[in-house]
CSV table of C-alpha atoms in Angstrom, one decimal:
chain,number,residue,atom,x,y,z
A,1,MET,CA,2.1,-3.1,-33.2
A,2,ASP,CA,4.2,-3.7,-36.3
A,3,LEU,CA,7.5,-1.8,-36.1
A,4,GLY,CA,7.2,-0.5,-39.6
A,5,LEU,CA,3.7,0.8,-38.9
A,6,TYR,CA,4.9,2.3,-35.6
A,7,LYS,CA,7.4,4.4,-37.4
A,8,THR,CA,4.8,5.9,-39.6
A,9,VAL,CA,2.2,6.9,-37.0
A,10,GLN,CA,1.9,10.5,-35.8
A,11,PRO,CA,3.6,11.7,-32.6
A,12,ASN,CA,1.5,11.9,-29.5
A,13,PRO,CA,-0.6,15.2,-29.5
A,14,ARG,CA,0.2,15.7,-25.8
A,15,GLU,CA,3.8,16.4,-26.7
A,16,ASP,CA,3.0,19.9,-28.1
A,17,ALA,CA,-0.2,20.6,-26.1
A,18,SER,CA,-0.4,23.7,-24.1
A,19,ILE,CA,-1.3,23.8,-20.4
A,20,PHE,CA,-4.9,24.8,-21.2
A,21,SER,CA,-5.2,22.0,-23.7
A,22,ILE,CA,-3.9,19.5,-21.2
A,23,ALA,CA,-6.1,20.8,-18.4
A,24,THR,CA,-9.3,20.6,-20.6
A,25,MET,CA,-8.3,17.5,-22.6
A,26,TRP,CA,-8.7,19.6,-25.8
A,27,TYR,CA,-5.9,17.8,-27.5
A,28,THR,CA,-8.1,14.7,-27.7
A,29,ILE,CA,-10.8,16.4,-29.7
A,30,PRO,CA,-9.3,15.6,-33.2
A,31,THR,CA,-9.4,11.9,-32.3
A,32,PHE,CA,-13.1,12.1,-31.3
A,33,LEU,CA,-13.9,14.0,-34.5
A,34,LYS,CA,-12.2,11.4,-36.5
A,35,GLY,CA,-14.0,8.6,-34.7
A,36,ARG,CA,-17.3,10.4,-35.3
A,37,LYS,CA,-16.8,10.3,-39.1
A,38,ARG,CA,-15.5,6.7,-39.4
A,39,ASP,CA,-14.3,3.7,-37.3
A,40,LEU,CA,-10.9,4.2,-35.8
A,41,GLU,CA,-8.2,1.9,-37.0
A,42,VAL,CA,-4.7,0.8,-35.8
A,43,SER,CA,-3.2,3.5,-38.0
A,44,ASP,CA,-5.0,6.2,-36.0
A,45,LEU,CA,-3.1,5.3,-32.9
A,46,HIS,CA,-0.4,7.8,-31.7
A,47,GLN,CA,3.0,7.1,-30.5
A,48,THR,CA,3.6,6.6,-26.8
A,49,TYR,CA,4.0,9.8,-24.8
A,50,SER,CA,7.7,10.4,-24.4
A,51,LYS,CA,7.5,10.7,-20.6
A,52,HIS,CA,5.6,7.4,-20.4
A,53,LYS,CA,8.0,5.2,-22.3
A,54,SER,CA,9.2,2.1,-20.5
A,55,LYS,CA,12.9,2.7,-21.3
A,56,LEU,CA,13.0,6.2,-19.9
A,57,LEU,CA,11.1,5.2,-16.7
A,58,GLY,CA,13.1,2.0,-16.4
A,59,ASP,CA,16.5,3.8,-16.7
A,60,LYS,CA,15.4,6.3,-14.0
A,61,ILE,CA,14.2,3.8,-11.5
A,62,GLU,CA,17.2,1.5,-12.1
A,63,ALA,CA,19.6,4.3,-11.4
A,64,ILE,CA,17.8,5.2,-8.2
A,65,TRP,CA,17.6,1.5,-7.2
A,66,LEU,CA,21.3,1.1,-7.7
A,67,LYS,CA,22.0,4.1,-5.4
A,68,GLU,CA,19.6,2.6,-2.8
A,69,GLN,CA,21.4,-0.7,-3.0
A,70,ALA,CA,24.8,1.1,-2.4
A,71,CYS,CA,23.4,3.1,0.6
A,72,ALA,CA,21.8,-0.1,2.0
A,73,LEU,CA,25.1,-1.9,1.7
A,74,LYS,CA,26.9,0.8,3.7
A,75,SER,CA,24.3,0.8,6.4
A,76,GLN,CA,24.0,-3.0,6.5
A,77,LYS,CA,20.2,-2.7,5.7
A,78,GLN,CA,18.0,-4.1,3.0
A,79,PRO,CA,17.3,-1.8,0.1
A,80,SER,CA,13.7,-0.5,0.1
A,81,LEU,CA,11.6,-0.2,-3.1
A,82,LYS,CA,9.3,2.1,-1.2
A,83,ARG,CA,12.0,4.7,-0.7
A,84,VAL,CA,12.9,4.4,-4.4
A,85,LEU,CA,9.3,5.1,-5.5
A,86,ILE,CA,9.2,8.1,-3.1
A,87,LYS,CA,12.4,9.6,-4.5
A,88,MET,CA,11.1,9.1,-8.1
A,89,PHE,CA,7.5,10.2,-7.7
A,90,GLY,CA,7.3,11.9,-4.4
A,91,PHE,CA,7.5,15.5,-5.7
A,92,ASP,CA,4.7,15.0,-8.3
A,93,PHE,CA,2.5,13.4,-5.6
A,94,VAL,CA,3.1,16.4,-3.2
A,95,LEU,CA,2.0,18.8,-6.0
A,96,LEU,CA,-1.2,16.9,-6.6
A,97,PHE,CA,-1.7,16.7,-2.8
A,98,ILE,CA,-1.8,20.5,-2.7
A,99,PHE,CA,-4.4,20.4,-5.5
A,100,CYS,CA,-6.4,18.0,-3.5
A,101,LEU,CA,-6.3,20.3,-0.4
A,102,VAL,CA,-7.6,23.2,-2.6
A,103,MET,CA,-10.4,21.1,-4.0
A,104,GLU,CA,-11.5,19.7,-0.7
A,105,PHE,CA,-11.3,22.8,1.5
A,106,ALA,CA,-12.0,25.6,-1.0
A,107,GLY,CA,-14.7,23.6,-2.8
A,108,ARG,CA,-16.4,21.1,-0.5
A,109,THR,CA,-15.9,22.5,2.9
A,110,LEU,CA,-16.8,26.1,2.0
A,111,GLN,CA,-19.9,25.1,0.1
A,112,PRO,CA,-22.0,24.1,3.2
A,113,LEU,CA,-21.3,27.5,4.8
A,114,LEU,CA,-22.5,29.4,1.8
A,115,LEU,CA,-25.5,27.1,1.5
A,116,GLY,CA,-26.4,27.8,5.2
A,117,GLN,CA,-26.3,31.6,4.6
A,118,LEU,CA,-28.5,31.2,1.5
A,119,VAL,CA,-31.1,29.1,3.4
A,120,ASP,CA,-31.0,31.6,6.2
A,121,TYR,CA,-32.1,34.3,3.8
A,122,TYR,CA,-35.5,32.6,3.5
A,123,LYS,CA,-36.1,32.4,7.2
A,124,PRO,CA,-39.4,34.1,8.1
A,125,GLY,CA,-38.9,37.6,9.4
A,126,GLN,CA,-35.2,38.0,8.6
A,127,THR,CA,-34.1,41.5,7.5
A,128,SER,CA,-30.4,41.4,8.0
A,129,MET,CA,-29.5,40.0,4.6
A,130,THR,CA,-30.3,41.8,1.3
A,131,LYS,CA,-31.2,40.1,-2.0
A,132,THR,CA,-27.8,41.1,-3.4
A,133,GLU,CA,-26.1,39.2,-0.7
A,134,ALA,CA,-28.3,36.2,-1.2
A,135,TYR,CA,-27.4,36.2,-4.9
A,136,GLY,CA,-23.8,36.3,-3.9
A,137,PHE,CA,-24.1,33.3,-1.6
A,138,ALA,CA,-26.0,31.4,-4.4
A,139,GLY,CA,-23.2,32.3,-6.8
A,140,GLY,CA,-20.7,31.1,-4.2
A,141,VAL,CA,-22.4,27.7,-4.0
A,142,VAL,CA,-22.3,27.4,-7.8
A,143,ALA,CA,-18.7,28.6,-7.9
A,144,CYS,CA,-17.6,25.9,-5.4
A,145,SER,CA,-19.2,23.2,-7.6
A,146,LEU,CA,-17.6,24.6,-10.7
A,147,LEU,CA,-14.2,24.7,-9.0
A,148,GLN,CA,-14.5,21.0,-8.1
A,149,VAL,CA,-15.4,20.2,-11.7
A,150,LEU,CA,-12.5,22.2,-13.2
A,151,ILE,CA,-9.9,20.7,-10.7
A,152,THR,CA,-11.1,17.1,-10.5
A,153,THR,CA,-10.6,16.1,-14.1
A,154,PRO,CA,-6.9,17.2,-14.6
A,155,TYR,CA,-6.2,16.2,-11.0
A,156,MET,CA,-7.5,12.6,-11.5
A,157,THR,CA,-5.8,12.4,-14.9
A,158,ALA,CA,-2.5,13.3,-13.3
A,159,LEU,CA,-3.0,10.8,-10.6
A,160,PHE,CA,-3.7,8.0,-13.1
A,161,HIS,CA,-0.5,9.0,-15.0
A,162,ILE,CA,1.6,8.7,-11.8
A,163,GLY,CA,0.1,5.3,-11.0
A,164,MET,CA,0.7,4.2,-14.6
A,165,LYS,CA,4.3,5.4,-14.5
A,166,MET,CA,4.9,3.6,-11.2
A,167,ARG,CA,3.6,0.4,-12.8
A,168,VAL,CA,5.6,0.7,-16.0
A,169,ALA,CA,8.8,1.6,-14.1
A,170,CYS,CA,8.4,-1.4,-11.8
A,171,CYS,CA,7.7,-3.7,-14.7
A,172,SER,CA,10.8,-2.6,-16.4
A,173,LEU,CA,12.9,-3.0,-13.2
A,174,LEU,CA,11.4,-6.5,-12.7
A,175,TYR,CA,12.2,-7.5,-16.2
A,176,ARG,CA,15.8,-6.3,-16.0
A,177,LYS,CA,16.2,-8.1,-12.7
A,178,ALA,CA,14.8,-11.4,-14.1
A,179,LEU,CA,17.5,-11.3,-16.8
A,180,LYS,CA,20.3,-11.1,-14.1
A,181,LEU,CA,19.0,-13.7,-11.6
A,182,SER,CA,21.6,-16.2,-10.4
A,183,GLN,CA,21.0,-20.0,-10.8
A,184,SER,CA,20.2,-20.3,-7.0
A,185,ALA,CA,17.7,-17.4,-7.2
A,186,LEU,CA,16.0,-19.0,-10.2
A,187,GLY,CA,15.6,-22.1,-8.1
A,188,GLU,CA,13.9,-20.2,-5.4
A,189,THR,CA,11.3,-18.5,-7.7
A,190,THR,CA,9.0,-19.7,-10.4
A,191,ILE,CA,7.7,-18.4,-13.7
A,192,GLY,CA,4.2,-18.2,-12.2
A,193,GLN,CA,5.5,-15.9,-9.4
A,194,MET,CA,7.2,-13.6,-11.9
A,195,VAL,CA,4.1,-13.5,-14.1
A,196,ASN,CA,2.0,-12.7,-11.1
A,197,LEU,CA,4.3,-9.9,-10.0
A,198,LEU,CA,4.1,-8.3,-13.5
A,199,SER,CA,0.4,-8.8,-14.1
A,200,ASN,CA,-1.2,-8.5,-10.6
A,201,ASP,CA,1.0,-6.9,-8.0
A,202,VAL,CA,2.1,-3.8,-10.0
A,203,ASN,CA,-1.5,-3.1,-10.8
A,204,ARG,CA,-2.0,-2.0,-7.2
A,205,PHE,CA,-0.2,1.2,-8.0
A,206,ASP,CA,-2.9,2.3,-10.4
A,207,THR,CA,-5.6,2.2,-7.7
A,208,SER,CA,-3.8,2.9,-4.5
A,209,ILE,CA,-2.3,6.2,-5.8
A,210,ILE,CA,-5.9,7.6,-6.3
A,211,PHE,CA,-6.9,7.2,-2.6
A,212,ALA,CA,-3.5,7.5,-0.8
A,213,GLN,CA,-3.7,11.3,-0.1
A,214,TYR,CA,-7.0,10.9,1.7
A,215,LEU,CA,-5.2,9.2,4.6
A,216,VAL,CA,-4.2,12.8,5.5
A,217,VAL,CA,-6.9,14.9,3.8
A,218,ALA,CA,-9.9,13.1,5.4
A,219,PRO,CA,-8.9,13.5,9.0
A,220,LEU,CA,-8.0,17.1,8.4
A,221,GLN,CA,-11.4,17.7,6.9
A,222,VAL,CA,-13.1,16.1,9.8
A,223,ILE,CA,-11.4,18.5,12.2
A,224,VAL,CA,-12.4,21.5,10.1
A,225,ALA,CA,-16.0,20.3,9.5
A,226,THR,CA,-16.4,19.6,13.3
A,227,TYR,CA,-15.3,23.2,14.1
A,228,PHE,CA,-17.9,24.7,11.8
A,229,MET,CA,-20.6,22.4,13.0
A,230,TYR,CA,-19.7,23.3,16.5
A,231,GLN,CA,-20.3,26.9,15.7
A,232,GLU,CA,-23.9,25.9,14.6
A,233,VAL,CA,-25.1,23.4,17.2
A,234,GLY,CA,-22.4,23.3,19.9
A,235,ILE,CA,-21.4,20.1,21.7
A,236,SER,CA,-24.0,18.2,19.8
A,237,ALA,CA,-21.8,18.3,16.7
A,238,VAL,CA,-18.9,16.6,18.6
A,239,ILE,CA,-21.2,13.8,19.7
A,240,GLY,CA,-22.3,13.1,16.1
A,241,VAL,CA,-18.7,13.2,14.9
A,242,VAL,CA,-17.6,10.8,17.7
A,243,VAL,CA,-20.2,8.3,16.6
A,244,LEU,CA,-18.9,8.6,13.0
A,245,LEU,CA,-15.3,8.1,14.2
A,246,LEU,CA,-16.3,4.9,16.0
A,247,PHE,CA,-16.4,3.3,12.6
A,248,VAL,CA,-12.8,4.1,11.8
A,249,PRO,CA,-11.2,1.5,14.2
A,250,LEU,CA,-13.5,-1.1,12.7
A,251,GLN,CA,-12.4,0.0,9.2
A,252,TYR,CA,-8.8,-0.3,10.2
A,253,CYS,CA,-9.2,-3.8,11.5
A,254,LEU,CA,-11.0,-4.8,8.3
A,255,ALA,CA,-8.3,-3.3,6.2
A,256,ARG,CA,-5.7,-5.3,8.2
A,257,LEU,CA,-7.7,-8.4,7.4
A,258,ILE,CA,-7.8,-7.4,3.7
A,259,ALA,CA,-4.0,-7.1,3.6
A,260,LYS,CA,-3.6,-10.6,5.1
A,261,PHE,CA,-6.1,-12.0,2.7
A,262,ARG,CA,-4.3,-10.2,-0.2
A,263,TYR,CA,-1.0,-11.8,0.8
A,264,LYS,CA,-2.6,-15.3,0.9
A,265,THR,CA,-4.4,-14.7,-2.4
A,266,ALA,CA,-1.1,-13.8,-4.1
A,267,TYR,CA,0.5,-17.0,-2.7
A,268,LYS,CA,-2.3,-19.1,-4.0
A,269,THR,CA,-2.2,-17.4,-7.3
A,270,ASP,CA,1.5,-18.2,-7.6
A,271,GLU,CA,0.8,-21.8,-6.9
A,272,ARG,CA,-2.1,-21.9,-9.5
A,273,VAL,CA,0.0,-20.3,-12.2
A,274,ARG,CA,2.9,-22.6,-11.5
A,275,LEU,CA,0.6,-25.6,-11.8
A,276,MET,CA,-0.9,-24.4,-15.0
A,277,ASN,CA,2.6,-23.8,-16.5
A,278,GLU,CA,3.6,-27.4,-15.6
A,279,VAL,CA,0.4,-28.7,-17.1
A,280,VAL,CA,0.8,-26.8,-20.3
A,281,SER,CA,4.5,-27.9,-20.7
A,282,GLY,CA,3.6,-31.5,-20.1
A,283,ILE,CA,0.3,-31.6,-21.9
A,284,GLN,CA,1.5,-34.3,-24.4
A,285,VAL,CA,2.3,-36.7,-21.6
A,286,ILE,CA,-0.9,-36.0,-19.9
A,287,LYS,CA,-3.0,-36.7,-23.0
A,288,MET,CA,-0.9,-39.8,-23.8
A,289,TYR,CA,-1.8,-41.4,-20.4
A,290,THR,CA,-5.3,-39.9,-20.4
A,291,TRP,CA,-4.7,-38.0,-17.2
A,292,GLU,CA,-6.9,-35.0,-18.2
A,293,LYS,CA,-9.5,-35.5,-15.5
A,294,PRO,CA,-7.1,-35.9,-12.5
A,295,PHE,CA,-5.1,-32.8,-13.6
A,296,ALA,CA,-8.3,-30.9,-14.2
A,297,LYS,CA,-9.3,-31.7,-10.6
A,298,PHE,CA,-5.8,-30.4,-9.4
A,299,VAL,CA,-6.4,-27.2,-11.3
A,300,ALA,CA,-9.9,-26.8,-9.9
A,301,LEU,CA,-8.7,-27.4,-6.4
A,302,ALA,CA,-5.9,-24.7,-6.8
A,303,ARG,CA,-8.4,-22.3,-8.3
A,304,ARG,CA,-10.9,-23.0,-5.5
A,305,ALA,CA,-8.3,-22.3,-2.9
A,306,GLU,CA,-7.5,-19.0,-4.6
A,307,ILE,CA,-11.2,-18.0,-4.9
A,308,LYS,CA,-11.7,-18.7,-1.2
A,309,PHE,CA,-9.5,-15.8,-0.3
A,310,ILE,CA,-10.7,-13.6,-3.1
A,311,ARG,CA,-14.3,-14.1,-1.9
A,312,GLY,CA,-13.2,-13.1,1.6
A,313,VAL,CA,-11.6,-9.9,0.4
A,314,SER,CA,-14.8,-9.1,-1.5
A,315,PHE,CA,-16.9,-9.6,1.6
A,316,LEU,CA,-14.7,-7.4,3.7
A,317,ARG,CA,-14.7,-4.6,1.0
A,318,GLY,CA,-18.5,-4.9,1.0
A,319,ILE,CA,-18.7,-4.4,4.7
A,320,ILE,CA,-16.4,-1.3,4.5
A,321,MET,CA,-18.4,0.2,1.7
A,322,SER,CA,-21.7,-0.4,3.6
A,323,PHE,CA,-20.5,2.2,6.2
A,324,PHE,CA,-20.8,4.8,3.4
A,325,ILE,CA,-24.5,4.2,3.0
A,326,PHE,CA,-25.8,4.7,6.6
A,327,SER,CA,-23.1,6.5,8.5
A,328,SER,CA,-24.1,10.1,7.7
A,329,GLN,CA,-27.8,9.4,8.4
A,330,VAL,CA,-27.0,7.9,11.8
A,331,CYS,CA,-24.6,10.7,12.8
A,332,LEU,CA,-27.1,13.4,11.6
A,333,PHE,CA,-29.9,11.7,13.7
A,334,VAL,CA,-27.7,11.5,16.8
A,335,THR,CA,-26.6,15.2,16.4
A,336,ILE,CA,-30.1,16.5,16.0
A,337,LEU,CA,-31.4,14.3,18.8
A,338,ALA,CA,-28.7,15.5,21.2
A,339,TYR,CA,-29.3,19.2,20.1
A,340,ILE,CA,-33.0,18.9,20.9
A,341,TYR,CA,-32.3,17.0,24.1
A,342,PHE,CA,-30.2,19.9,25.4
A,343,GLY,CA,-33.3,22.1,25.0
A,344,GLU,CA,-32.3,23.9,21.8
A,345,GLN,CA,-34.5,24.7,18.8
A,346,ILE,CA,-33.6,23.3,15.4
A,347,THR,CA,-33.9,25.4,12.3
A,348,ALA,CA,-33.8,24.8,8.6
A,349,LYS,CA,-30.4,26.4,8.3
A,350,LYS,CA,-28.8,24.2,10.9
A,351,VAL,CA,-30.3,21.0,9.3
A,352,PHE,CA,-29.0,22.0,5.8
A,353,VAL,CA,-25.5,22.9,7.1
A,354,LEU,CA,-25.3,19.7,9.2
A,355,THR,CA,-26.5,17.5,6.4
A,356,ALA,CA,-24.0,19.1,3.9
A,357,PHE,CA,-21.1,18.7,6.3
A,358,TYR,CA,-21.9,15.1,7.2
A,359,ASN,CA,-22.2,14.3,3.5
A,360,VAL,CA,-18.7,15.7,3.1
A,361,ILE,CA,-17.4,13.7,6.1
A,362,ARG,CA,-19.2,10.6,4.9
A,363,LEU,CA,-17.6,10.8,1.5
A,364,ASN,CA,-14.1,11.3,2.8
A,365,MET,CA,-14.1,9.1,6.0
A,366,CYS,CA,-16.5,6.3,5.1
A,367,ASN,CA,-15.6,6.0,1.4
A,368,LEU,CA,-12.3,7.6,0.4
A,369,PHE,CA,-10.5,7.1,3.7
A,370,ALA,CA,-11.8,3.5,3.9
A,371,GLN,CA,-10.7,2.9,0.3
A,372,ALA,CA,-7.3,4.5,1.1
A,373,VAL,CA,-6.7,2.2,4.0
A,374,ALA,CA,-7.6,-0.9,2.0
A,375,GLN,CA,-5.8,0.1,-1.2
A,376,VAL,CA,-2.6,1.3,0.6
A,377,SER,CA,-2.6,-1.9,2.7
A,378,GLU,CA,-2.7,-4.0,-0.5
A,379,ALA,CA,-0.1,-1.8,-2.1
A,380,LYS,CA,2.2,-2.4,0.9
A,381,VAL,CA,1.9,-6.1,0.4
A,382,SER,CA,2.7,-5.8,-3.3
A,383,ILE,CA,5.7,-3.6,-2.6
A,384,LYS,CA,6.9,-6.1,-0.1
A,385,ARG,CA,6.6,-8.9,-2.7
A,386,LEU,CA,8.4,-6.8,-5.3
A,387,ASN,CA,11.1,-5.9,-2.9
A,388,GLU,CA,11.7,-9.6,-2.0
A,389,PHE,CA,12.2,-10.4,-5.7
A,390,LEU,CA,14.4,-7.4,-6.4
A,391,VAL,CA,16.9,-8.3,-3.6
A,392,ARG,CA,17.5,-11.9,-4.9
A,393,ASP,CA,21.0,-12.9,-5.9
A,394,GLU,CA,22.3,-11.9,-9.3
A,395,LYS,CA,24.9,-13.4,-11.6
A,396,PRO,CA,28.3,-11.8,-11.4
A,397,PRO,CA,28.8,-9.4,-14.3
A,398,THR,CA,31.1,-10.7,-17.1
A,399,PRO,CA,33.9,-8.2,-17.6
A,400,LEU,CA,34.4,-6.8,-21.1
A,401,HIS,CA,37.7,-5.5,-22.3
A,402,VAL,CA,39.3,-4.6,-25.6
A,403,SER,CA,41.0,-7.8,-27.0
A,404,LYS,CA,44.6,-7.9,-28.2
A,405,LYS,CA,43.4,-8.5,-31.8
A,406,ALA,CA,41.2,-5.4,-31.6
A,407,LYS,CA,44.2,-3.3,-30.3
A,408,GLN,CA,46.3,-4.5,-33.2
A,409,ASN,CA,43.6,-3.7,-35.7
A,410,GLY,CA,42.9,-0.3,-34.1
A,411,ASN,CA,39.2,-1.2,-33.6
A,412,ALA,CA,38.2,-0.2,-30.0
A,413,ASN,CA,34.6,-1.3,-30.6
A,414,GLU,CA,35.6,-5.0,-30.7
A,415,PHE,CA,35.3,-6.5,-27.2
A,416,SER,CA,36.2,-9.9,-25.8
A,417,THR,CA,35.3,-11.8,-22.6
A,418,GLU,CA,38.5,-13.8,-22.7
A,419,ASP,CA,41.3,-12.9,-20.5
A,420,GLU,CA,44.8,-12.1,-21.8
A,421,SER,CA,46.3,-15.5,-20.8
A,422,ASN,CA,47.3,-18.3,-23.2
A,423,TYR,CA,44.0,-20.2,-22.6
A,424,ALA,CA,40.5,-19.5,-23.9
A,425,ILE,CA,39.0,-21.0,-20.8
A,426,GLU,CA,40.8,-21.4,-17.5
A,427,VAL,CA,39.4,-22.5,-14.1
A,428,CYS,CA,41.7,-22.8,-11.1
A,429,ASN,CA,40.6,-24.6,-7.9
A,430,GLY,CA,37.0,-24.0,-8.9
A,431,GLU,CA,34.3,-24.8,-6.3
A,432,ALA,CA,30.5,-24.4,-7.1
A,433,LYS,CA,27.1,-25.7,-6.1
A,434,TRP,CA,23.6,-25.1,-7.3
A,435,ASN,CA,22.3,-23.6,-4.1
A,436,ASP,CA,24.1,-22.0,-1.2
A,437,SER,CA,22.0,-23.9,1.2
A,438,TYR,CA,23.5,-27.2,0.0
A,439,SER,CA,26.1,-28.8,2.3
A,440,GLU,CA,28.0,-30.4,-0.5
A,441,SER,CA,29.5,-28.7,-3.5
A,442,THR,CA,28.8,-29.8,-7.0
A,443,PHE,CA,32.5,-29.2,-7.9
A,444,GLU,CA,35.5,-29.0,-5.7
A,445,ASN,CA,39.2,-28.3,-6.7
A,446,LEU,CA,38.2,-28.1,-10.4
A,447,ASN,CA,41.0,-27.2,-12.8
A,448,ILE,CA,40.4,-26.7,-16.5
A,449,LYS,CA,42.7,-25.2,-19.1
A,450,ILE,CA,41.5,-25.1,-22.7
A,451,LYS,CA,43.6,-23.5,-25.4
A,452,PRO,CA,42.1,-21.3,-28.1
A,453,GLY,CA,41.0,-23.2,-31.3
A,454,SER,CA,41.0,-26.6,-29.6
A,455,VAL,CA,38.0,-29.0,-29.6
A,456,VAL,CA,37.1,-30.5,-26.3
A,457,ALA,CA,34.3,-33.0,-25.6
A,458,VAL,CA,32.9,-33.6,-22.2
A,459,ILE,CA,31.4,-37.1,-21.8
A,460,GLY,CA,29.8,-39.0,-18.9
A,461,PRO,CA,26.7,-40.7,-17.7
A,462,VAL,CA,23.5,-38.9,-16.8
A,463,GLY,CA,23.9,-36.8,-13.7
A,464,SER,CA,27.7,-36.7,-13.8
A,465,GLY,CA,27.8,-32.9,-14.0
A,466,LYS,CA,28.2,-32.1,-17.7
A,467,SER,CA,25.5,-29.4,-17.7
A,468,SER,CA,26.8,-28.1,-14.3
A,469,LEU,CA,30.2,-27.7,-15.9
A,470,LEU,CA,28.7,-25.7,-18.8
A,471,GLN,CA,26.8,-23.5,-16.3
A,472,LEU,CA,30.0,-23.0,-14.4
A,473,ILE,CA,31.9,-21.8,-17.5
A,474,LEU,CA,29.0,-19.5,-18.4
A,475,LYS,CA,29.2,-18.1,-14.8
A,476,GLU,CA,25.6,-19.1,-14.1
A,477,LEU,CA,26.5,-21.5,-11.3
A,478,PRO,CA,27.5,-19.8,-8.1
């Protein structure tokens, strides 16, 4: 957006919105009304919400990352981006986790019990329940559905915001790190890898944060649902739940495979992006020598290798999602079959309660839990890749101090990178090489003294070290 236009747009309506307005999304109504009257334009956009700005999030995560680096240096361990994200967003996630518990247990788990009591009212010959109590149970079923609707929208919106803030914060941290990479670190990475980190890996936070809490919520809900089903049909409920839980180890194995495929996919994507950058940068030479077809084959091979692993991930996800379709029907059939086999008589109430509970378990264990395992596995791979980039070597900071001229003029805002000696540039017994793994140094016992105001020319044949000398003076050569 044009900077002048950005200064004239209205502030974000969420800044002054009340809790009720945020919970019900009421602050977005004026935008919808405006769009109903006419087409929305660029001038109708609002400023970025202050808590979502990249500078604010970048400053916060950088401060926590620097503390993590200091602690890791003392303990002789590698700094962990995972711990940094937990320190920055852990409290907000715990609050939303509590909302998730309320929604799952007060809404979904309680609803089958109320439904069972309501169905029991219509049992022939029952006289223990009055019509008023039946209305109360029916109202409870409706209230549980209403509670889920009222909590789900603000809950999911808050989760999306946390995922977005994690992504924006990590992008800002990656950008700041890229500006400080040493020459040896730049030689170990590529532009394609950095682009892939900023465009692909950080996007895992947007999806993984939605399902992560179900790694804990889903098993807890299985335990609670099993207890209530045991009250209805006894040991038959345990048999059905055991059949359902047999799918969990298979889902875990498939999730591990997805994580491996995800890591290989990221590696192939880095190679493809690097190849495309080289092709684009040398397109004039390629066209001059009519090498379009050979290079097109190279790009096609790189893309085909990437698609191979992407297709594998899609197949594995399809297998995991297929469990969601038939798992509850199989478990319900096994439970009823076992209940009848033990000589018991099945009733409509028991069938309705079992069906409702198995639908809840199916949603959480075979869909949300499976998604959580897959998404968290992919997020762990992304965090590992981000962590590897963030711990690369950095250029030494250039010290800034007040120059003598500034002190004489009384201007403390004038800084200089020159030392207070008689030389503008001075190197004593300098030794440097492009990569720490090289056995031989590019420079050894280098001594340079250049006075201020003097003109110095560095000449020599190609490969003699002129550019290396300039990099050394700029402190970009370790």
